[in-house]
Amino acid sequence: MKKILKSTLAIVAIFAAFTSCNNSSKSSNSGALSSNNAEKVYVAPGEHDSHYAFISGGYSGNLTVYGLPSGRLFKEIPVFSQFPTNGYGYSEETKPMFETSYGFVPWDDSHHPDISQTNGKLDGRWVFINGNNTPRIARISLTTFETEEIIEVPNSAGNHSSSFVTENTEYVVAGTRFSVPVPQKDIPINEYKGNFKGALSFISVDPELGHMDIKFQVLMPGFNYDISHPGRGKSHGWFFFTTYNTEEANTLLEVNASQNDKDFIAAINWKKIEAYVNNGGGTMMPANYAHNVYDEHTHTATSTMKKEVRVVNPSEVPGAVYLIPTPKSPHGCDVDPSGEYIVGNGKLSANLTVHSFTKMLDAIENEKFEGDAYGIPILNFEDVLAGSVEQPGLGPLHTEFDGKGNAYTTFFISSEVVKWKLGTWEVIDRKPTYYSVGHLTIPGGNSSEPFGKYMFAMNKITKDRYLPTGPEMEHSAQLYDISGEKMELLLDFPTHGEPHYAAAIPAEIVKNNSKKIYRLDENQHEKKTLSGADAKIVRDGKNVHIYMTMIRSHFAPDNIEGIKVGDKVFFHITNLEQDFDVPHGFAMIGANNAELLIAPGQTRTLTWEPKQVGVWPFYCTDFCSALHQEMQGYIRVSPEDSDIELSWSLGE
Amino acid sequence: MKKAGIIMIIGALLLLGLFKFPLWNIMLGAPQYPEPLGMNIYIQGIEGVEEFDLQNIDGLNHYIGMQTIPKAEDMWEFTVFPIVILTMAILGVIIGLLGYLEKVSYNYFLAWFILMSVLGILGMYDFNNWLIDYGSNLDPNAIIKVTNPDGTPMSYKPPLIGYQKLLNFDVDSWPHIGGYLMFLGMALTLVAFWIGRKTSLKSTTQ
């Protein structure tokens, strides 16, 4: 009996072991996988993300800074749009950033951020981004994370095939999406064909300060130049632009610009044109465009109107420009890390076309042309073709690379990302995106050295991915782990405005350069005030200049009398703090502009035109200390004919 | 006695580290200051650990009515301390040299050590007095007044040595490199005394 009992017990024990083993392995399968993904994006409180992502704000006109893998938003950097949050574009110091040949333009549609490079690798000094609507290129410093410079691009319209940098940031390149008459003139629209031109601008970048200057513009035929990318490595010195509407239609483009079986990728040998220009080639053409530069030490932007630009016709420089037939209105134009492969993402094509740089050079050398367009040689499609990825999906838009021989292409219509192999052109993996993906980004994906751990897709349609917020909502990005053979979706996160492209970079290249304060002893603002004792008010006719300071937790002065209705008051305010993350804000009741948010050591100016007699308060808007609520003051406004003298005080 | 003399000289010379490195360090950390503010106390004056630390400590302290951190010219100590340290270092070297040449006995080493210890204790006493004044001689119009449970005004005196919680701040007060070099140097002079004594006892017993 004992024996039987023993063996039964043993059997039960074995069963239990089996079942429990089964159970645990089942539950741990699904559970472990998802918790594993959660761990992959979890950045514990107080810990830092491993990558920065600079995501374009699209129609917000700005640039947002995110962390990867957490998808947390760190900052919105105002670029092409006024930003009442900190007074950018409202303060006297920053208003010049919006000057253009059209006057003050306080908004744009920002598209393609690109990080500066040295020897083909991300150096993390600056981010460039294009304003699409009123053609402009901006440069953002990655020490202050502020916009430092904006240059307008003349002869351009729909500045879309921009703002990509060459291997050593020799140039940031801006191409026009819409061709226009160059110079502009009053002609019938239907005389488009043959009369309109597409300007591709090569903007040189000063290696020390980053200052931009249009070196030359190539005046191309009147196609639409959609996206561009630089050659690198062996193809350094060349730049590639996709085109559509090679039909040169001027109406109902969705039909009329989709007729040709193949459009072109324009290959530009910029080194050749640069040499031509350095020898005095090209023509200085009258123009009118703004160059706006913000100085970190004067804390002030200045705007200069430039009056001429150098233009070059492709026919002037034989051998500098070629056209590569590429199927079906290609959108993205992406160059692999080695510089050999140029991917033309034919957005209406069933296949993905990849051109070979080596084959292109060979065809050029052997003059194997199938014809020309306005004198520009057209190469044979087959001569240049490296291969094509067959039937990978519907509506290819953009391709990035992981540096391990793989490419990742977004498909808008079939709403997916497809991983394929360079050279064999075989599809390795495909994963859906939610929904209708546009661009995608791999950190360093547009360089010779990508960091192929993460990829994120930026989707054009959000629908039900988050809690509903009415008809209008943010767009959505999706983060994938691409370290393995198969991609794995890790995270959804909302993005601000419309994310077109994004540029991402390992945090350690950037984070230690980030400034904490502006030094007061380096403040060269004309109207700075370096101590509360130096605060003063100066009347100059109807203009009254108030030189004010702010420090925890008071303004100096905080009682002001002698201001009159009809005056124009300039508050020149200096934040005297030299401590990290102690900005002060300034808001004046009834001011017709915005607040000021003033960083430690910085000086900012807000204007105010008092319209009513009375005593009016101002206060600090940024909760700066335990006595923040006490950080306030009053201005007495007297009638226009009053003879009350100007006076000011603090603590009397 | 030669060996003892050399150790005595080295010990005395280590005091000179105080001219280059801080004697003492006080760090103030708080939730809002993940990178703590700090002051390095040199024999010639007080400096911030980071460039703007003193300014920011003063900025915070004005809420509770503390005086600003003294400049070198505001305290006689910062003139006298360097003279005392330099004098003691020179004296120590001379004694060590004479010991090496067997002109003076090892007892002089001990005498130097005792003198230095007395001066050090006086210095600490003076430093502590300053800390008491700094932490409790508060502006009667201070914005924030905190009292102890018994109703007396709270003192913000940082600890002379060790850790203390002061309101939201964690305060750490410890010797710094210059201080440790000085302690090491003093210990060496004591070692010199023992070695000198041992060798001379050996020679007398032989």
mmCIF file of N, CA and C in Angstrom, chain B residues 110-174:
data_model
loop_
_atom_site.group_PDB
_atom_site.id
_atom_site.type_symbol
_atom_site.label_atom_id
_atom_site.label_comp_id
_atom_site.label_asym_id
_atom_site.label_seq_id
_atom_site.Cartn_x
_atom_site.Cartn_y
_atom_site.Cartn_z
ATOM 1 N N LEU B 110 58.799 65.859 17.890
ATOM 2 C CA LEU B 110 57.574 65.787 18.680
ATOM 3 C C LEU B 110 57.095 67.186 19.046
ATOM 4 N N ALA B 111 58.047 68.043 19.389
ATOM 5 C CA ALA B 111 57.688 69.424 19.742
ATOM 6 C C ALA B 111 56.991 70.104 18.571
ATOM 7 N N TRP B 112 57.545 69.879 17.359
ATOM 8 C CA TRP B 112 56.926 70.483 16.169
ATOM 9 C C TRP B 112 55.490 69.972 16.003
ATOM 10 N N PHE B 113 55.347 68.659 16.197
ATOM 11 C CA PHE B 113 54.026 68.038 16.044
ATOM 12 C C PHE B 113 53.042 68.629 17.048
ATOM 13 N N ILE B 114 53.476 68.790 18.272
ATOM 14 C CA ILE B 114 52.579 69.334 19.313
ATOM 15 C C ILE B 114 52.201 70.769 18.981
ATOM 16 N N LEU B 115 53.202 71.538 18.573
ATOM 17 C CA LEU B 115 52.924 72.933 18.211
ATOM 18 C C LEU B 115 51.919 72.998 17.068
ATOM 19 N N MET B 116 52.153 72.153 16.059
ATOM 20 C CA MET B 116 51.270 72.140 14.884
ATOM 21 C C MET B 116 49.853 71.717 15.285
ATOM 22 N N SER B 117 49.783 70.727 16.200
ATOM 23 C CA SER B 117 48.462 70.259 16.645
ATOM 24 C C SER B 117 47.725 71.367 17.378
ATOM 25 N N VAL B 118 48.448 72.081 18.238
ATOM 26 C CA VAL B 118 47.821 73.189 18.981
ATOM 27 C C VAL B 118 47.312 74.242 18.001
ATOM 28 N N LEU B 119 48.171 74.599 17.051
ATOM 29 C CA LEU B 119 47.759 75.594 16.059
ATOM 30 C C LEU B 119 46.554 75.093 15.256
ATOM 31 N N GLY B 120 46.591 73.802 14.924
ATOM 32 C CA GLY B 120 45.485 73.217 14.152
ATOM 33 C C GLY B 120 44.187 73.269 14.937
ATOM 34 N N ILE B 121 44.259 72.927 16.219
ATOM 35 C CA ILE B 121 43.044 72.950 17.047
ATOM 36 C C ILE B 121 42.523 74.374 17.170
ATOM 37 N N LEU B 122 43.452 75.325 17.354
ATOM 38 C CA LEU B 122 43.037 76.733 17.407
ATOM 39 C C LEU B 122 42.349 77.137 16.097
ATOM 40 N N GLY B 123 42.930 76.672 14.991
ATOM 41 C CA GLY B 123 42.357 76.985 13.673
ATOM 42 C C GLY B 123 40.956 76.420 13.552
ATOM 43 N N MET B 124 40.799 75.152 13.986
ATOM 44 C CA MET B 124 39.488 74.524 13.915
ATOM 45 C C MET B 124 38.489 75.271 14.800
ATOM 46 N N TYR B 125 38.954 75.670 15.963
ATOM 47 C CA TYR B 125 38.100 76.404 16.906
ATOM 48 C C TYR B 125 37.617 77.704 16.270
ATOM 49 N N ASP B 126 38.563 78.379 15.630
ATOM 50 C CA ASP B 126 38.243 79.644 14.975
ATOM 51 C C ASP B 126 37.257 79.420 13.822
ATOM 52 N N PHE B 127 37.518 78.364 13.053
ATOM 53 C CA PHE B 127 36.668 78.014 11.911
ATOM 54 C C PHE B 127 35.250 77.710 12.394
ATOM 55 N N ASN B 128 35.177 76.960 13.495
ATOM 56 C CA ASN B 128 33.867 76.611 14.045
ATOM 57 C C ASN B 128 33.123 77.851 14.536
ATOM 58 N N ASN B 129 33.875 78.777 15.132
ATOM 59 C CA ASN B 129 33.247 80.034 15.560
ATOM 60 C C ASN B 129 32.654 80.787 14.389
ATOM 61 N N TRP B 130 33.397 80.762 13.275
ATOM 62 C CA TRP B 130 32.883 81.436 12.086
ATOM 63 C C TRP B 130 31.617 80.743 11.596
ATOM 64 N N LEU B 131 31.652 79.399 11.586
ATOM 65 C CA LEU B 131 30.474 78.656 11.128
ATOM 66 C C LEU B 131 29.254 78.984 11.993
ATOM 67 N N ILE B 132 29.483 79.107 13.313
ATOM 68 C CA ILE B 132 28.368 79.425 14.220
ATOM 69 C C ILE B 132 27.794 80.795 13.878
ATOM 70 N N ASP B 133 28.696 81.756 13.683
ATOM 71 C CA ASP B 133 28.256 83.105 13.360
ATOM 72 C C ASP B 133 27.524 83.126 12.013
ATOM 73 N N TYR B 134 28.111 82.440 11.039
ATOM 74 C CA TYR B 134 27.560 82.389 9.688
ATOM 75 C C TYR B 134 26.174 81.754 9.701
ATOM 76 N N GLY B 135 26.019 80.720 10.529
ATOM 77 C CA GLY B 135 24.773 79.961 10.525
ATOM 78 C C GLY B 135 23.700 80.501 11.441
ATOM 79 N N SER B 136 24.052 81.370 12.378
ATOM 80 C CA SER B 136 23.032 81.782 13.335
ATOM 81 C C SER B 136 22.898 83.297 13.476
ATOM 82 N N ASN B 137 23.844 84.058 12.960
ATOM 83 C CA ASN B 137 23.724 85.517 13.016
ATOM 84 C C ASN B 137 22.915 85.955 11.796
ATOM 85 N N LEU B 138 21.591 85.892 11.932
ATOM 86 C CA LEU B 138 20.723 86.056 10.767
ATOM 87 C C LEU B 138 20.097 87.436 10.721
ATOM 88 N N ASP B 139 19.793 87.871 9.516
ATOM 89 C CA ASP B 139 19.107 89.137 9.293
ATOM 90 C C ASP B 139 17.710 89.053 9.929
ATOM 91 N N PRO B 140 17.399 89.979 10.837
ATOM 92 C CA PRO B 140 16.064 89.905 11.486
ATOM 93 C C PRO B 140 14.921 90.080 10.483
ATOM 94 N N ASN B 141 15.209 90.668 9.297
ATOM 95 C CA ASN B 141 14.157 90.839 8.300
ATOM 96 C C ASN B 141 14.138 89.707 7.278
ATOM 97 N N ALA B 142 14.723 88.570 7.645
ATOM 98 C CA ALA B 142 14.795 87.453 6.705
ATOM 99 C C ALA B 142 13.405 87.091 6.182
ATOM 100 N N ILE B 143 13.367 86.654 4.913
ATOM 101 C CA ILE B 143 12.087 86.328 4.277
ATOM 102 C C ILE B 143 11.472 85.096 4.936
ATOM 103 N N ILE B 144 12.315 84.107 5.173
ATOM 104 C CA ILE B 144 11.823 82.875 5.794
ATOM 105 C C ILE B 144 12.475 82.741 7.160
ATOM 106 N N LYS B 145 11.625 82.609 8.188
ATOM 107 C CA LYS B 145 12.176 82.420 9.547
ATOM 108 C C LYS B 145 11.725 81.059 10.041
ATOM 109 N N VAL B 146 12.684 80.206 10.334
ATOM 110 C CA VAL B 146 12.349 78.864 10.827
ATOM 111 C C VAL B 146 12.789 78.771 12.282
ATOM 112 N N THR B 147 11.916 78.239 13.104
ATOM 113 C CA THR B 147 12.269 78.121 14.526
ATOM 114 C C THR B 147 12.346 76.655 14.917
ATOM 115 N N ASN B 148 13.123 76.400 15.955
ATOM 116 C CA ASN B 148 13.189 75.058 16.531
ATOM 117 C C ASN B 148 11.882 74.804 17.290
ATOM 118 N N PRO B 149 11.619 73.545 17.642
ATOM 119 C CA PRO B 149 10.385 73.250 18.406
ATOM 120 C C PRO B 149 10.261 74.102 19.666
ATOM 121 N N ASP B 150 11.391 74.479 20.278
ATOM 122 C CA ASP B 150 11.324 75.267 21.508
ATOM 123 C C ASP B 150 11.170 76.761 21.227
ATOM 124 N N GLY B 151 11.021 77.139 19.984
ATOM 125 C CA GLY B 151 10.755 78.532 19.665
ATOM 126 C C GLY B 151 11.981 79.363 19.367
ATOM 127 N N THR B 152 13.167 78.820 19.600
ATOM 128 C CA THR B 152 14.381 79.575 19.294
ATOM 129 C C THR B 152 14.634 79.520 17.794
ATOM 130 N N PRO B 153 15.280 80.559 17.228
ATOM 131 C CA PRO B 153 15.540 80.536 15.783
ATOM 132 C C PRO B 153 16.460 79.371 15.413
ATOM 133 N N MET B 154 16.131 78.756 14.308
ATOM 134 C CA MET B 154 16.943 77.631 13.862
ATOM 135 C C MET B 154 18.302 78.137 13.391
ATOM 136 N N SER B 155 19.338 77.330 13.706
ATOM 137 C CA SER B 155 20.677 77.684 13.219
ATOM 138 C C SER B 155 20.948 76.934 11.924
ATOM 139 N N TYR B 156 21.579 77.634 10.991
ATOM 140 C CA TYR B 156 21.935 76.993 9.725
ATOM 141 C C TYR B 156 23.421 76.675 9.675
ATOM 142 N N LYS B 157 24.016 76.543 10.865
ATOM 143 C CA LYS B 157 25.448 76.273 10.925
ATOM 144 C C LYS B 157 25.753 74.928 10.262
ATOM 145 N N PRO B 158 26.600 74.940 9.242
ATOM 146 C CA PRO B 158 26.998 73.654 8.648
ATOM 147 C C PRO B 158 27.843 72.891 9.649
ATOM 148 N N PRO B 159 27.850 71.566 9.586
ATOM 149 C CA PRO B 159 28.660 70.801 10.529
ATOM 150 C C PRO B 159 30.149 71.095 10.318
ATOM 151 N N LEU B 160 30.903 71.059 11.427
ATOM 152 C CA LEU B 160 32.358 71.249 11.314
ATOM 153 C C LEU B 160 32.933 70.088 10.518
ATOM 154 N N ILE B 161 32.463 68.902 10.856
ATOM 155 C CA ILE B 161 32.859 67.731 10.069
ATOM 156 C C ILE B 161 31.698 66.753 10.061
ATOM 157 N N GLY B 162 31.454 66.139 8.886
ATOM 158 C CA GLY B 162 30.392 65.143 8.788
ATOM 159 C C GLY B 162 29.191 65.637 8.008
ATOM 160 N N TYR B 163 28.060 64.955 8.201
ATOM 161 C CA TYR B 163 26.845 65.207 7.440
ATOM 162 C C TYR B 163 25.768 65.781 8.335
ATOM 163 N N GLN B 164 24.972 66.672 7.770
ATOM 164 C CA GLN B 164 23.821 67.184 8.506
ATOM 165 C C GLN B 164 22.737 67.596 7.522
ATOM 166 N N LYS B 165 21.477 67.428 7.914
ATOM 167 C CA LYS B 165 20.351 67.871 7.082
ATOM 168 C C LYS B 165 19.949 69.258 7.550
ATOM 169 N N LEU B 166 19.970 70.234 6.655
ATOM 170 C CA LEU B 166 19.553 71.595 6.991
ATOM 171 C C LEU B 166 18.408 71.967 6.065
ATOM 172 N N LEU B 167 17.185 72.019 6.574
ATOM 173 C CA LEU B 167 15.983 72.221 5.748
ATOM 174 C C LEU B 167 16.005 71.226 4.596
ATOM 175 N N ASN B 168 15.914 71.751 3.349
ATOM 176 C CA ASN B 168 15.886 70.818 2.205
ATOM 177 C C ASN B 168 17.287 70.402 1.759
ATOM 178 N N PHE B 169 18.307 70.898 2.414
ATOM 179 C CA PHE B 169 19.669 70.631 1.964
ATOM 180 C C PHE B 169 20.361 69.510 2.747
ATOM 181 N N ASP B 170 21.093 68.679 2.028
ATOM 182 C CA ASP B 170 21.998 67.709 2.641
ATOM 183 C C ASP B 170 23.379 68.353 2.632
ATOM 184 N N VAL B 171 23.915 68.557 3.818
ATOM 185 C CA VAL B 171 25.195 69.256 3.908
ATOM 186 C C VAL B 171 26.285 68.271 4.329
ATOM 187 N N ASP B 172 27.336 68.249 3.536
ATOM 188 C CA ASP B 172 28.489 67.412 3.840
ATOM 189 C C ASP B 172 29.705 68.294 4.020
ATOM 190 N N SER B 173 30.379 68.105 5.141
ATOM 191 C CA SER B 173 31.558 68.922 5.422
ATOM 192 C C SER B 173 32.720 67.998 5.759
ATOM 193 N N TRP B 174 33.721 67.990 4.919
ATOM 194 C CA TRP B 174 34.848 67.070 5.095
ATOM 195 C C TRP B 174 36.154 67.744 4.684
#
